[in-house]
CSV table of N, CA and C in Angstrom, one decimal:
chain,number,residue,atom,x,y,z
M,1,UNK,N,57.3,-29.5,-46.4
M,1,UNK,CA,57.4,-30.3,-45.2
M,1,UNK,C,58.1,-31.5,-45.4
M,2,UNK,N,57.7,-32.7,-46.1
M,2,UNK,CA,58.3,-33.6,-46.3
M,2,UNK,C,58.3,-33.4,-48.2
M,3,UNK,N,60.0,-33.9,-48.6
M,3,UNK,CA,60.0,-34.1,-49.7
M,3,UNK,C,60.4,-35.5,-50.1
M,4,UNK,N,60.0,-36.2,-51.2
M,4,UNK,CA,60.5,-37.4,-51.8
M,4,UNK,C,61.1,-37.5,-53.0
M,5,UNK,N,62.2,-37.8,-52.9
M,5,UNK,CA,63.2,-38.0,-54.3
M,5,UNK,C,63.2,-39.4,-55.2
M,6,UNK,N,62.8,-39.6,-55.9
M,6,UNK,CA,62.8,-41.1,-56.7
M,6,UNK,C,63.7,-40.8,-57.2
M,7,UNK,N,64.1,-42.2,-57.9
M,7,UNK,CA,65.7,-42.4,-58.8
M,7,UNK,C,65.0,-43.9,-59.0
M,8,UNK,N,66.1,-44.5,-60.0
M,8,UNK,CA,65.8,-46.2,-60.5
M,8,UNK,C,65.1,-46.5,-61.8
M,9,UNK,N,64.2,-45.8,-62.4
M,9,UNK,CA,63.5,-46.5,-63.2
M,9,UNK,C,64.0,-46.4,-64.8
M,10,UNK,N,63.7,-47.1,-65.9
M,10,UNK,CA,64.2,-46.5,-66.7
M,10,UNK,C,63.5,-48.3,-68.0
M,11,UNK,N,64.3,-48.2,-68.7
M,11,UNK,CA,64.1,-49.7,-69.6
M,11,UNK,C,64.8,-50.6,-69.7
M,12,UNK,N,64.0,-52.1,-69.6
M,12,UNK,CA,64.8,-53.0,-69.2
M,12,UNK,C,63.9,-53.9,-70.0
M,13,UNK,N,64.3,-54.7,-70.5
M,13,UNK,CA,64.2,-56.0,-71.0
M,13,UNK,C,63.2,-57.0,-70.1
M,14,UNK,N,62.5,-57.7,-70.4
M,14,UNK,CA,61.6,-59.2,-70.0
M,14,UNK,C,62.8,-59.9,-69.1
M,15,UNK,N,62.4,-60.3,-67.9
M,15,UNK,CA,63.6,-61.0,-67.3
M,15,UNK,C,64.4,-59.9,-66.8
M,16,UNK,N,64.4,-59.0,-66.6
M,16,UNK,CA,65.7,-58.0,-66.1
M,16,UNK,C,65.1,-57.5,-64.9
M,17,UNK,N,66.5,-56.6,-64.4
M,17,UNK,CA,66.0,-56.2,-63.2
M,17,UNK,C,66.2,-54.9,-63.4
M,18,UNK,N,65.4,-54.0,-62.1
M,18,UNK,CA,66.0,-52.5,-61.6
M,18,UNK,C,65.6,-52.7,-59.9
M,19,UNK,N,65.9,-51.4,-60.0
M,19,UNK,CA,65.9,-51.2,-58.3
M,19,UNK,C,65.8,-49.7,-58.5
M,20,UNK,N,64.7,-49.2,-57.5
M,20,UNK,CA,63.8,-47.9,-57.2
M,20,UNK,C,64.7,-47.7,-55.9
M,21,UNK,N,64.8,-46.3,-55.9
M,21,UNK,CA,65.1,-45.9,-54.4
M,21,UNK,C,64.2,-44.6,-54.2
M,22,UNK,N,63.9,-44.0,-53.2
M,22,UNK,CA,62.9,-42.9,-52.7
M,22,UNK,C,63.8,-42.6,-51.5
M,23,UNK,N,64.5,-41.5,-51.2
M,23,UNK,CA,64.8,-40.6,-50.4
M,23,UNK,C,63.6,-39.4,-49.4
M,24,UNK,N,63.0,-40.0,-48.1
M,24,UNK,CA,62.5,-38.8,-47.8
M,24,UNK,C,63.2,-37.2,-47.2
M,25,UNK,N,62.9,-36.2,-47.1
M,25,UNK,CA,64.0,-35.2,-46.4
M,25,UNK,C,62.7,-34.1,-46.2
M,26,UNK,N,63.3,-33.4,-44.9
M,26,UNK,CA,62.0,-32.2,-44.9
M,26,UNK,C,62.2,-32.1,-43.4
M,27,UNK,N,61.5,-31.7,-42.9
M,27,UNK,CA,61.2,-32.0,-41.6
M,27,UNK,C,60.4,-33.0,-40.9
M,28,UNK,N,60.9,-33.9,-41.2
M,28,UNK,CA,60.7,-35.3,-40.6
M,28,UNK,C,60.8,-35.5,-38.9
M,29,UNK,N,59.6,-35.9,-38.5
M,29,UNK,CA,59.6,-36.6,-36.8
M,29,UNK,C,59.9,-38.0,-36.9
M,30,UNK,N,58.9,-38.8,-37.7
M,30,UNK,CA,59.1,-40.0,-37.6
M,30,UNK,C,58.2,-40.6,-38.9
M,31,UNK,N,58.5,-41.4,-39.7
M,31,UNK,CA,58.0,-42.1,-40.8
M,31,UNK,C,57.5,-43.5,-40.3
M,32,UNK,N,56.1,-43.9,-40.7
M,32,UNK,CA,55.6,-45.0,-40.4
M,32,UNK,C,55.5,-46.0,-41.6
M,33,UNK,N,54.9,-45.7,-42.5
M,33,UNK,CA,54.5,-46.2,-43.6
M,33,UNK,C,55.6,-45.8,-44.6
M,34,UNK,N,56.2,-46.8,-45.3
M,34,UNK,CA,56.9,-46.3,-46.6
M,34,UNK,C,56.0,-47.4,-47.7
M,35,UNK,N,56.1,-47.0,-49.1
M,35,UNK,CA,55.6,-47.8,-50.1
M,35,UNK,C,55.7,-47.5,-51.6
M,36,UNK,N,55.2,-48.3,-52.5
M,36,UNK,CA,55.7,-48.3,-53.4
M,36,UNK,C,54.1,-48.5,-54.2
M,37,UNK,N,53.5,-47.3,-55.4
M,37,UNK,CA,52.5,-47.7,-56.2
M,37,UNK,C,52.4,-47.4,-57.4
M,38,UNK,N,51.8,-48.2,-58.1
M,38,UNK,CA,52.6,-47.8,-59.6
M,38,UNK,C,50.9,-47.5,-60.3
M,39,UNK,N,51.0,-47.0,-61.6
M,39,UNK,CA,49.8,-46.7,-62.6
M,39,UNK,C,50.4,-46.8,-63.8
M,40,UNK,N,49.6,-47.7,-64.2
M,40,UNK,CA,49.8,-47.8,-65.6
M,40,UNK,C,48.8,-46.8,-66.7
M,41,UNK,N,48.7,-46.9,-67.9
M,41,UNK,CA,47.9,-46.2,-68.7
M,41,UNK,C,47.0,-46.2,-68.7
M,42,UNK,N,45.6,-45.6,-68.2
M,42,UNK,CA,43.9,-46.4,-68.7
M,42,UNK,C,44.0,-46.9,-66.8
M,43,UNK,N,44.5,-47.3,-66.1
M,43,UNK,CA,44.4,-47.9,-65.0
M,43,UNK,C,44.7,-46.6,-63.9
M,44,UNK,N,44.0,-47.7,-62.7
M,44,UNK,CA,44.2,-46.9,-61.4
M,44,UNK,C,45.5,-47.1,-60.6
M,45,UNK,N,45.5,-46.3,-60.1
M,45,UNK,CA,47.0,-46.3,-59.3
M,45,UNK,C,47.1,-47.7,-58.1
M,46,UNK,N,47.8,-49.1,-57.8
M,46,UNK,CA,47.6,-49.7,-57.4
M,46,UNK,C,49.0,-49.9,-56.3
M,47,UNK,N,48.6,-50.3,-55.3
M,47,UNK,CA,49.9,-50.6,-54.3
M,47,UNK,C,50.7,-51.5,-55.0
M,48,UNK,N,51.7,-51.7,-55.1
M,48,UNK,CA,52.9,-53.2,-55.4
M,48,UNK,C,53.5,-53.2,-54.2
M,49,UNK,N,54.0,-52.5,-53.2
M,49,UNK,CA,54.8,-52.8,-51.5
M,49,UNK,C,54.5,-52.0,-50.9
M,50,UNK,N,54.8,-52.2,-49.7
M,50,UNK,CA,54.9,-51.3,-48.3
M,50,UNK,C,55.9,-52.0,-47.3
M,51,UNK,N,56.1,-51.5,-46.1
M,51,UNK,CA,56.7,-51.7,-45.2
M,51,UNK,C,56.5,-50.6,-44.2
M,52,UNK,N,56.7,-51.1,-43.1
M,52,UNK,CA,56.1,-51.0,-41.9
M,52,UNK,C,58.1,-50.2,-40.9
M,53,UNK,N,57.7,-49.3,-40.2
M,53,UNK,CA,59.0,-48.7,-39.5
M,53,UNK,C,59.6,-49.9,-38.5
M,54,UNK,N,59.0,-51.3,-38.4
M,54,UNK,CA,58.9,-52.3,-37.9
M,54,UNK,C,59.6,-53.0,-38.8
M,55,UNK,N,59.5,-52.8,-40.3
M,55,UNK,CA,59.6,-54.0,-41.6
M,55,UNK,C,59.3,-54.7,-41.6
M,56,UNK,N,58.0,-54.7,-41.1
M,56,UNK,CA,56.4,-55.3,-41.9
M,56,UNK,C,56.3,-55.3,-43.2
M,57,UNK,N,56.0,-56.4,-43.8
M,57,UNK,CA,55.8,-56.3,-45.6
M,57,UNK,C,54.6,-56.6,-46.4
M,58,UNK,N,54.2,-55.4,-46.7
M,58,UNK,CA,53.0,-56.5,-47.8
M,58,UNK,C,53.2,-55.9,-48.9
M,59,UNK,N,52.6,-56.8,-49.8
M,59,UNK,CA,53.2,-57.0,-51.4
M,59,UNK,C,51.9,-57.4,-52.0
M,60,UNK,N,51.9,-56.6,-53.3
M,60,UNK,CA,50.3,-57.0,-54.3
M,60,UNK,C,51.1,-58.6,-54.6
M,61,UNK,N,49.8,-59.0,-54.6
M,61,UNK,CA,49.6,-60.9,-55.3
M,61,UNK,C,50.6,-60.6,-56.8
M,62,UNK,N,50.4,-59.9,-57.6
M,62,UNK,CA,51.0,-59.6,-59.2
M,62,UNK,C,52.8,-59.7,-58.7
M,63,UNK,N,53.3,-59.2,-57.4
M,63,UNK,CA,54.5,-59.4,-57.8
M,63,UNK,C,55.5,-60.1,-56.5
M,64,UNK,N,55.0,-60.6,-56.0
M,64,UNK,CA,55.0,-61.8,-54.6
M,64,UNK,C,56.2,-62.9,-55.1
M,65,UNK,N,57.4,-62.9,-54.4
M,65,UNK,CA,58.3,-63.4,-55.4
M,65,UNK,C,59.1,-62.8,-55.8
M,66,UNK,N,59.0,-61.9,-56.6
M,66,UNK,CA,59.7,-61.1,-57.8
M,66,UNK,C,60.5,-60.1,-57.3
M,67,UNK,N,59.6,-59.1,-56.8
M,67,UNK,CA,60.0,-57.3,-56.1
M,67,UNK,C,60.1,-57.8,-54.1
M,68,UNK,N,61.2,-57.1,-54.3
M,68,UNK,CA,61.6,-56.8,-52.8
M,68,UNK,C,61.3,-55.2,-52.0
M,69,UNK,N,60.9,-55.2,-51.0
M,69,UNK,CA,60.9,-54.1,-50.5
M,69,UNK,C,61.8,-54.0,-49.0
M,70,UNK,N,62.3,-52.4,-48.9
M,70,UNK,CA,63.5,-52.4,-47.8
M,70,UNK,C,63.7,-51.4,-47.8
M,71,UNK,N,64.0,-50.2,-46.5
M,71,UNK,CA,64.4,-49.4,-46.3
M,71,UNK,C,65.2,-48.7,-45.1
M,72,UNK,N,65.9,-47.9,-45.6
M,72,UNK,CA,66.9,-47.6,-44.7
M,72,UNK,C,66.3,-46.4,-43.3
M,73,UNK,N,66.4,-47.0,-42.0
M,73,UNK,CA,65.6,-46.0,-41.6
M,73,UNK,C,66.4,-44.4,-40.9
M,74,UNK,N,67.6,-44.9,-41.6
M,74,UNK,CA,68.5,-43.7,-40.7
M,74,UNK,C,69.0,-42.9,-41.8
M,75,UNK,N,68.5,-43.2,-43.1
M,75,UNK,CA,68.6,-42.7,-44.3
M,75,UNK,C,67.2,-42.0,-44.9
M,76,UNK,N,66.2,-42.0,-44.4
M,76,UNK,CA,64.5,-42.2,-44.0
M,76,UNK,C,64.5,-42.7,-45.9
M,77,UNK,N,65.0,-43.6,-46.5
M,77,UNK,CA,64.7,-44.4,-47.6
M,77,UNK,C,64.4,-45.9,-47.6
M,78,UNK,N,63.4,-45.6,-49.1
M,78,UNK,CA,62.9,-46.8,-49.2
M,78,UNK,C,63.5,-47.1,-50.7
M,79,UNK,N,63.3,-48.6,-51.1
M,79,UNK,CA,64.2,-49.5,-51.7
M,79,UNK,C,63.0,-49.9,-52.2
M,80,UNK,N,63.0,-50.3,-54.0
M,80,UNK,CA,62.0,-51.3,-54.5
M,80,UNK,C,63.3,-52.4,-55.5
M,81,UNK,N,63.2,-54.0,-55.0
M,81,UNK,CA,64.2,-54.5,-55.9
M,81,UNK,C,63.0,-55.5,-56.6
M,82,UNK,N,63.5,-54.6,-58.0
M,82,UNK,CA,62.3,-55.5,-59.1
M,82,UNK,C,63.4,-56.6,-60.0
M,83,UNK,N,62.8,-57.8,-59.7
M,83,UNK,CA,63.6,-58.8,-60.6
M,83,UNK,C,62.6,-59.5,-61.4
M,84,UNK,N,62.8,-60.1,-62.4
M,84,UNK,CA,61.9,-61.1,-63.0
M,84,UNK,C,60.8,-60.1,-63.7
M,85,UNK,N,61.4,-59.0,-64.5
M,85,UNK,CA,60.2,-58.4,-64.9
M,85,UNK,C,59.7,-58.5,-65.7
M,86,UNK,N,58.5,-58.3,-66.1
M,86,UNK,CA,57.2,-58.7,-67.0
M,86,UNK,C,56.6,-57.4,-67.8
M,87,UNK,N,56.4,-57.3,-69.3
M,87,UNK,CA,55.4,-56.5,-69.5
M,87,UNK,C,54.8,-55.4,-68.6
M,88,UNK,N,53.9,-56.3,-68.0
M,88,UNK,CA,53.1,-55.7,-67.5
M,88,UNK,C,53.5,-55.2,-65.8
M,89,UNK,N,54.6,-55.3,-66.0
M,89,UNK,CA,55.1,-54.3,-64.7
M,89,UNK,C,55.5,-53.0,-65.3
M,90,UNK,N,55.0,-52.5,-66.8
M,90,UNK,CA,55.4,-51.2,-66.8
M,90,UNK,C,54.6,-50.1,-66.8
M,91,UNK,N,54.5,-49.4,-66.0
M,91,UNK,CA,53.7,-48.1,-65.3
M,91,UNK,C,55.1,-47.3,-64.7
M,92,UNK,N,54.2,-46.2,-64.3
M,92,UNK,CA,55.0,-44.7,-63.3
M,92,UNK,C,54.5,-45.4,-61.8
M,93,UNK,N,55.8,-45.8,-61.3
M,93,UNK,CA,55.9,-45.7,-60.1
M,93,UNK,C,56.1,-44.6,-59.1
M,94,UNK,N,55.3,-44.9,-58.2
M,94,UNK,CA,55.4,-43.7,-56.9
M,94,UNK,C,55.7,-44.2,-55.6
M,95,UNK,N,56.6,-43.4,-54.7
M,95,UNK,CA,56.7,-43.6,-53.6
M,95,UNK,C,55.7,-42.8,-52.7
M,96,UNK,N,55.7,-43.3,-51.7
M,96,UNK,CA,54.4,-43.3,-50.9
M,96,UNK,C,54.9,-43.3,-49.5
M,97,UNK,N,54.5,-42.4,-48.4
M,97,UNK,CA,55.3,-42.4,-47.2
M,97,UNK,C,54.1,-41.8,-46.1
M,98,UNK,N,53.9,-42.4,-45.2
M,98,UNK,CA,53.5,-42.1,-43.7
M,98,UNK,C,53.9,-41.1,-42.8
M,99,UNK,N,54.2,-40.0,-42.9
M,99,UNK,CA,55.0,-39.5,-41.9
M,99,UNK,C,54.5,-38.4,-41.0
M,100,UNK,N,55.3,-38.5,-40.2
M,100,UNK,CA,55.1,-37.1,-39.1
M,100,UNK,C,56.4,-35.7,-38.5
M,101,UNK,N,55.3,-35.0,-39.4
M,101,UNK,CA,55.7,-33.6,-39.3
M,101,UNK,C,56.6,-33.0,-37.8
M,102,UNK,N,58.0,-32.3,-38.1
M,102,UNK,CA,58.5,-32.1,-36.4
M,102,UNK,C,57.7,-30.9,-36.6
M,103,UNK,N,57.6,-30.0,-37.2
M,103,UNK,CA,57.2,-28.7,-36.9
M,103,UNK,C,56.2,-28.8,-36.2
M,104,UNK,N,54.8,-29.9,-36.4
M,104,UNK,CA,53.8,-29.3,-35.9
M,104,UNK,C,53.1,-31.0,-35.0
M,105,UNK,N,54.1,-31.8,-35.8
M,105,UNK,CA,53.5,-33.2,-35.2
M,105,UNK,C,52.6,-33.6,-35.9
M,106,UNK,N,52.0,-33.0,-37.0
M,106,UNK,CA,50.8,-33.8,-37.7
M,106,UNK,C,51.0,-34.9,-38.4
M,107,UNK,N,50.2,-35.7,-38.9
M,107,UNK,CA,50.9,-36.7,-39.6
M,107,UNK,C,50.5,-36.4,-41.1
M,108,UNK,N,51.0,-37.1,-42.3
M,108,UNK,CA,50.7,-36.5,-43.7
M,108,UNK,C,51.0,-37.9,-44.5
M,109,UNK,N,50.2,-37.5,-45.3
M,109,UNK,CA,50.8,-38.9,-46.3
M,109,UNK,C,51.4,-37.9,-47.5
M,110,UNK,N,52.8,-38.6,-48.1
M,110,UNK,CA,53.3,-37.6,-49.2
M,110,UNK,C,53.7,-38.4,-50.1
M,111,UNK,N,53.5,-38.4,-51.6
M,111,UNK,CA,53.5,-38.5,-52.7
M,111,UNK,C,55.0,-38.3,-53.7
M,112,UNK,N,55.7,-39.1,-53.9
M,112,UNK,CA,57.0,-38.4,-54.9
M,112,UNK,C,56.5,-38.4,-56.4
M,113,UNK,N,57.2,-37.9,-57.1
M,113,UNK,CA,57.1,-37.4,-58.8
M,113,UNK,C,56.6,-38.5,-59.5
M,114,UNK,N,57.1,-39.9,-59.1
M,114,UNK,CA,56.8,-41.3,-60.1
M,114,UNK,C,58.2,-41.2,-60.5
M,115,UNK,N,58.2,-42.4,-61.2
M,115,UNK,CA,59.6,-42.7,-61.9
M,115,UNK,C,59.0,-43.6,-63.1
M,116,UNK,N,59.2,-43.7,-64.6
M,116,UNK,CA,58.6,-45.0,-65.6
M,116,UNK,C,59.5,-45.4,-65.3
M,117,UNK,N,58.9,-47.2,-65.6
M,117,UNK,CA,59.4,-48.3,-65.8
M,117,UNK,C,58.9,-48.8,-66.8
M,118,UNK,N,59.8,-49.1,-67.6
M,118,UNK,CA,59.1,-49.2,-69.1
M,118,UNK,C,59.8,-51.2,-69.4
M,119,UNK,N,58.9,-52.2,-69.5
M,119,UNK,CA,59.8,-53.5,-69.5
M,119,UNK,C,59.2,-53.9,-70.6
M,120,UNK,N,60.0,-54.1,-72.0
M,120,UNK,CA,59.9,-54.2,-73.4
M,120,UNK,C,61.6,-54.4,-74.1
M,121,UNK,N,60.7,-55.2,-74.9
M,121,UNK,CA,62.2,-56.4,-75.9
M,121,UNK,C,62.6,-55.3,-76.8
């Protein structure tokens, strides 16, 4: 129904940047919620952004500052721009999306693959 493509992650240095993209595609009506949550090892899966089909933003306290969130809505993508990164920003990131089904109109929350981010000297 709805699929999600990640791209972006990879290893980067203390201080460095990347940038996450998530492509939705499927049969899409309309997307409400896009987001961004990551899991680290031993930990639970935690929000780091969202945004709103409005671009409403909220952002975990850990990276307020740092990561940007933005998405393109005629591209149904969402954008994570991570600067200033830390150790402990490194987990499998997931995109995370709100949407509504044309086939049937239901709404669904869907899940992409993750992507690591690995941030180490």
């Amino acid at each position: 129904q709805v699929q999600l493509v990640e791209s972006g992650g990879g290893l980067v240095q203390p201080g460095g940047s990347l940038r996450l993209s998530c492509a939705a595609s499927g049969s899409i009506f309309s997307i409400n919620v896009m987001g961004w949550y990551r899991q680290a090892p031993g930990k639970q899966r935690e929000l780091v952004a969202s945004i709103t089909s409005g671009s409403r933003t909220n952002y975990a306290d850990s990276v307020k500052g740092r990561f940007t969130i933005s998405r393109d809505n005629a591209k149904n993508t969402v954008y994570l721009q991570m600067n200033s990164l830390k150790p402990e920003d490194t987990a499998v990131y997931y995109c995370n999306v709100l949407a509504i089904v044309r086939t049937t109109l239901a709404g669904g929350n869907y899940w992409g693959q993750g992507t690591q981010v690995t941030v180490s000297s």
